mmCIF file of C-alpha atoms in Angstrom:
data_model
loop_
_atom_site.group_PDB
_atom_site.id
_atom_site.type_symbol
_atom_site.label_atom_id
_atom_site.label_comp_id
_atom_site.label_asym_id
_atom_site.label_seq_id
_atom_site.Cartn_x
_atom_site.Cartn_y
_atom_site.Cartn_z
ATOM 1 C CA UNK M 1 30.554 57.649 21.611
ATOM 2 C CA UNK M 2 33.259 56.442 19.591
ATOM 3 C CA UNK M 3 36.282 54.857 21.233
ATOM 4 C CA UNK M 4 39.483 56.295 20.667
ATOM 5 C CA UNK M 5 42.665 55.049 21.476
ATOM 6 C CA UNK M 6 46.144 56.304 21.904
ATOM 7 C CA UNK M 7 48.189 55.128 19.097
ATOM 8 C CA UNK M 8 50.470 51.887 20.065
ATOM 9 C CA UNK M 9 54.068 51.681 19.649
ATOM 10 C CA UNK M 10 55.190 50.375 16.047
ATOM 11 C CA UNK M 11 51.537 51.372 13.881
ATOM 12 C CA UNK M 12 53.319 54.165 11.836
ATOM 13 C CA UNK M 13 52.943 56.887 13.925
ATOM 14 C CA UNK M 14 55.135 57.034 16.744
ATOM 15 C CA UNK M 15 57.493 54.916 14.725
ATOM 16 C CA UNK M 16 58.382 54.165 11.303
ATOM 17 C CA UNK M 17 57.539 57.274 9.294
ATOM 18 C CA UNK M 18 61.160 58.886 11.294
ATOM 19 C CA UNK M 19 58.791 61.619 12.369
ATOM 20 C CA UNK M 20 60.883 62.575 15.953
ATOM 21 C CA UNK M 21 64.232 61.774 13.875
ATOM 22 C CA UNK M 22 62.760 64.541 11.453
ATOM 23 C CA UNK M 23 61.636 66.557 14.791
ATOM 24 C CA UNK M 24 65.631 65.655 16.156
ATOM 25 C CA UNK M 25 67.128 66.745 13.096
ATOM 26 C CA UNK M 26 64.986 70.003 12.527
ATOM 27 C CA UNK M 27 66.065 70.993 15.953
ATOM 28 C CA UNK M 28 69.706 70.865 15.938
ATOM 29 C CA UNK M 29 69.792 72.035 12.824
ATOM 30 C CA UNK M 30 67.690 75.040 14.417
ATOM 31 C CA UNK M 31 70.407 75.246 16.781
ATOM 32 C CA UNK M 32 73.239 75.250 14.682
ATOM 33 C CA UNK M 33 71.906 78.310 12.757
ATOM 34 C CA UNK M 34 71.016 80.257 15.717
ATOM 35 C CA UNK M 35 74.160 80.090 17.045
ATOM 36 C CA UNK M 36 76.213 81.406 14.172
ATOM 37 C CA UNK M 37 73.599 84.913 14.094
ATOM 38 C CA UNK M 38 74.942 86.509 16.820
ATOM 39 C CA UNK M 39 75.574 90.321 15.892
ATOM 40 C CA UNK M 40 78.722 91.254 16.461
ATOM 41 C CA UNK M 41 80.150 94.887 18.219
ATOM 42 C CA UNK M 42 83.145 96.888 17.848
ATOM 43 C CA UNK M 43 84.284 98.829 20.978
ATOM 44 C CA UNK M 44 86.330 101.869 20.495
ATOM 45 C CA UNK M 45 86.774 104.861 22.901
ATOM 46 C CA UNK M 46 85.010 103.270 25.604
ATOM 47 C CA UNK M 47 81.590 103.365 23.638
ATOM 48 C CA UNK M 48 80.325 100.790 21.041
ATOM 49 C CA UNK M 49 79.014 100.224 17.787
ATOM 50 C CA UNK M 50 76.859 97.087 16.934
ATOM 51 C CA UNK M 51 75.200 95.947 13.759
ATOM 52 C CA UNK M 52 72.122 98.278 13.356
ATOM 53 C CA UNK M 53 73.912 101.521 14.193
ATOM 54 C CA UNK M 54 74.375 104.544 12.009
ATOM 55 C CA UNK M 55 77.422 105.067 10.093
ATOM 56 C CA UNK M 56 77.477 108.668 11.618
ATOM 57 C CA UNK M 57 77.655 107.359 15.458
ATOM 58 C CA UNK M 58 80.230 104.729 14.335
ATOM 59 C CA UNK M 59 82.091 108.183 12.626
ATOM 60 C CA UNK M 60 81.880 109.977 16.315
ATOM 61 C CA UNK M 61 82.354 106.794 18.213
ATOM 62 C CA UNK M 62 85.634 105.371 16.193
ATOM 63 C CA UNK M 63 86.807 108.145 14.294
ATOM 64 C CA UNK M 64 88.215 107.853 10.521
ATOM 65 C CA UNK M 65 88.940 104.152 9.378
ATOM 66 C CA UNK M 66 92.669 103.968 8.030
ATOM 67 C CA UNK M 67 91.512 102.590 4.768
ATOM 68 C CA UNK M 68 88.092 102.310 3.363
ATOM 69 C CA UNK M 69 86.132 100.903 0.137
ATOM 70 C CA UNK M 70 83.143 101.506 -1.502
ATOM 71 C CA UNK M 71 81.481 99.046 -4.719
ATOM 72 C CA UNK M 72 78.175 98.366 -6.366
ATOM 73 C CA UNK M 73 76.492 94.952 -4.968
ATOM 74 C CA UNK M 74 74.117 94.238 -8.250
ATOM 75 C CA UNK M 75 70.792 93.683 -7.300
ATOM 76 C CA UNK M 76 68.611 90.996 -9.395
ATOM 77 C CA UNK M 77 64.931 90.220 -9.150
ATOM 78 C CA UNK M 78 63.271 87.486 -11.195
ATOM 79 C CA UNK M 79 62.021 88.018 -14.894
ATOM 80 C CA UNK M 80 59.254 86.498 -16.474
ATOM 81 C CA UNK M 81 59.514 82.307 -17.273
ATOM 82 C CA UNK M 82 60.927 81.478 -20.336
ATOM 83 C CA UNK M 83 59.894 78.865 -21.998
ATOM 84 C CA UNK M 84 61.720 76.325 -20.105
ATOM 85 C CA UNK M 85 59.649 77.621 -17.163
ATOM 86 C CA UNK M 86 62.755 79.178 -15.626
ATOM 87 C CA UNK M 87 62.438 82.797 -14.346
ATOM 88 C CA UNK M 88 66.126 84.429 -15.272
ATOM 89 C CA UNK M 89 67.402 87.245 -12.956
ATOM 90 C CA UNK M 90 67.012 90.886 -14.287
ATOM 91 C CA UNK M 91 69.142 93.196 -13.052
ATOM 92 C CA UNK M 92 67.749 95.700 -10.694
ATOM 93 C CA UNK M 93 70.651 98.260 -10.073
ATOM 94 C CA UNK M 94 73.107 97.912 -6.965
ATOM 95 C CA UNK M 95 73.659 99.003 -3.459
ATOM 96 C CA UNK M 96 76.067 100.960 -2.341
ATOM 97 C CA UNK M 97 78.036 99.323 -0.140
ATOM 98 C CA UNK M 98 81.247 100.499 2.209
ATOM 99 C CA UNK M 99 83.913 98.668 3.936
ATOM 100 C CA UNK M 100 85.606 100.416 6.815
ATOM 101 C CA UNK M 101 88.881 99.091 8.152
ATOM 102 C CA UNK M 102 89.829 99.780 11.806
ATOM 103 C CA UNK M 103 92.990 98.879 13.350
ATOM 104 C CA UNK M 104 92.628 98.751 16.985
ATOM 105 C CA UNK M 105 96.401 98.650 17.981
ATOM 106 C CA UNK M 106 98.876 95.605 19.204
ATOM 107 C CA UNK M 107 97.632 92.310 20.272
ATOM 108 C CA UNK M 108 94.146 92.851 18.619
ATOM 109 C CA UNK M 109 92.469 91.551 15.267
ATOM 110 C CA UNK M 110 91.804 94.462 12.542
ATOM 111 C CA UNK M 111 88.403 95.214 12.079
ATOM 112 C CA UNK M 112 86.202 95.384 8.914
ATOM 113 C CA UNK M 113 82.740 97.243 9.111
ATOM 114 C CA UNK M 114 80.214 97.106 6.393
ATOM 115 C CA UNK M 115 77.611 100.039 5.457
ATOM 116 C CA UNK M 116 74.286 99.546 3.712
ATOM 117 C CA UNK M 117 71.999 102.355 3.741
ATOM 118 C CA UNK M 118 73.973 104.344 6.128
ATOM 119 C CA UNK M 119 73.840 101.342 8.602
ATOM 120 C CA UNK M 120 76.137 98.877 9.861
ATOM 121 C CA UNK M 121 75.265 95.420 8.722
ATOM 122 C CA UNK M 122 78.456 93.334 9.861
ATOM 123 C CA UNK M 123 81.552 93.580 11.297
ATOM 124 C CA UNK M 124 84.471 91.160 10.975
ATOM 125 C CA UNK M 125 87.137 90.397 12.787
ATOM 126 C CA UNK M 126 90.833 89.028 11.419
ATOM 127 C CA UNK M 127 90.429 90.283 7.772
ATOM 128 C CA UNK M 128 91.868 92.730 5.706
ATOM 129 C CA UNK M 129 88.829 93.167 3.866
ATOM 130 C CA UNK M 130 86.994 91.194 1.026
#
C-alpha cells in the first residue's frame, strides 16, 4: 500500500494558489446576488399580486392602472461568424411588453408593473415608469 499523506501547510494546496480566497470571494459574491432576487408583491384590496401572476388576476385584484404603456423589446439571437469570428446579433422580432402604473394613495410609493406574456415579471416601487 502506498502511503498517502494529508497535504502540509504552505505546498500549494492549502496555500498559495488563493484557492479559499477564490472559495471566499465566490461566496459573497453568491450572496450579494441572492439577495438583490427577491420577487417583489403589490398588495391592493386586501389580496396580492406577485411576480408570476396573470395579468387578468392583477386586473380583478387592482383594478384599472391610471396610466399604462405598451412597446416592442427587440429580440436578437446570434448570426453566423463573420470573418473576424464574431457572431453579430440578428434581429428576431420583439416582445410585447406593458407597463402598468398604480397609485396606491398618500404616504405610499407609485407602483410600476411589467407584463410579458400575460405575466407579471417585475414590479417597482418609486418610479414613474421607464
Amino acid at each position: 500500500m502506498v502511503g498517502l499523506r494529508a497535504p502540509a501547510w504552505g505546498d500549494g494546496v492549502t496555500q498559495g494558489n488563493g484557492f479559499w480566497r477564490l472559495c471566499g470571494l465566490a461566496a459573497g459574491l453568491l450572496l450579494m446576488a441572492t439577495s438583490g432576487a427577491q420577487a417583489q408583491s403589490l398588495r391592493c384590496n386586501d389580496t396580492g399580486v406577485r411576480e408570476g401572476d396573470s395579468r387578468l388576476w392583477l386586473l380583478r385584484t387592482c383594478g384599472q392602472p391610471q396610466l399604462s404603456d405598451f412597446y416592442c423589446v427587440p429580440l436578437y439571437y446570434p448570426g453566423p461568424p463573420n470573418r473576424f469570428g464574431v457572431s453579430p446579433p440578428i434581429a428576431a422580432g420583439c416582445l410585447m411588453t406593458d407597463e402598468w402604473l398604480y397609485e396606491r394613495g398618500p404616504g405610499n410609493l407609485v407602483a410600476v408593473v411589467k407584463i410579458q406574456n400575460g405575466k407579471i415579471v417585475s414590479i417597482r416601487y418609486g418610479e414613474q415608469g421607464r
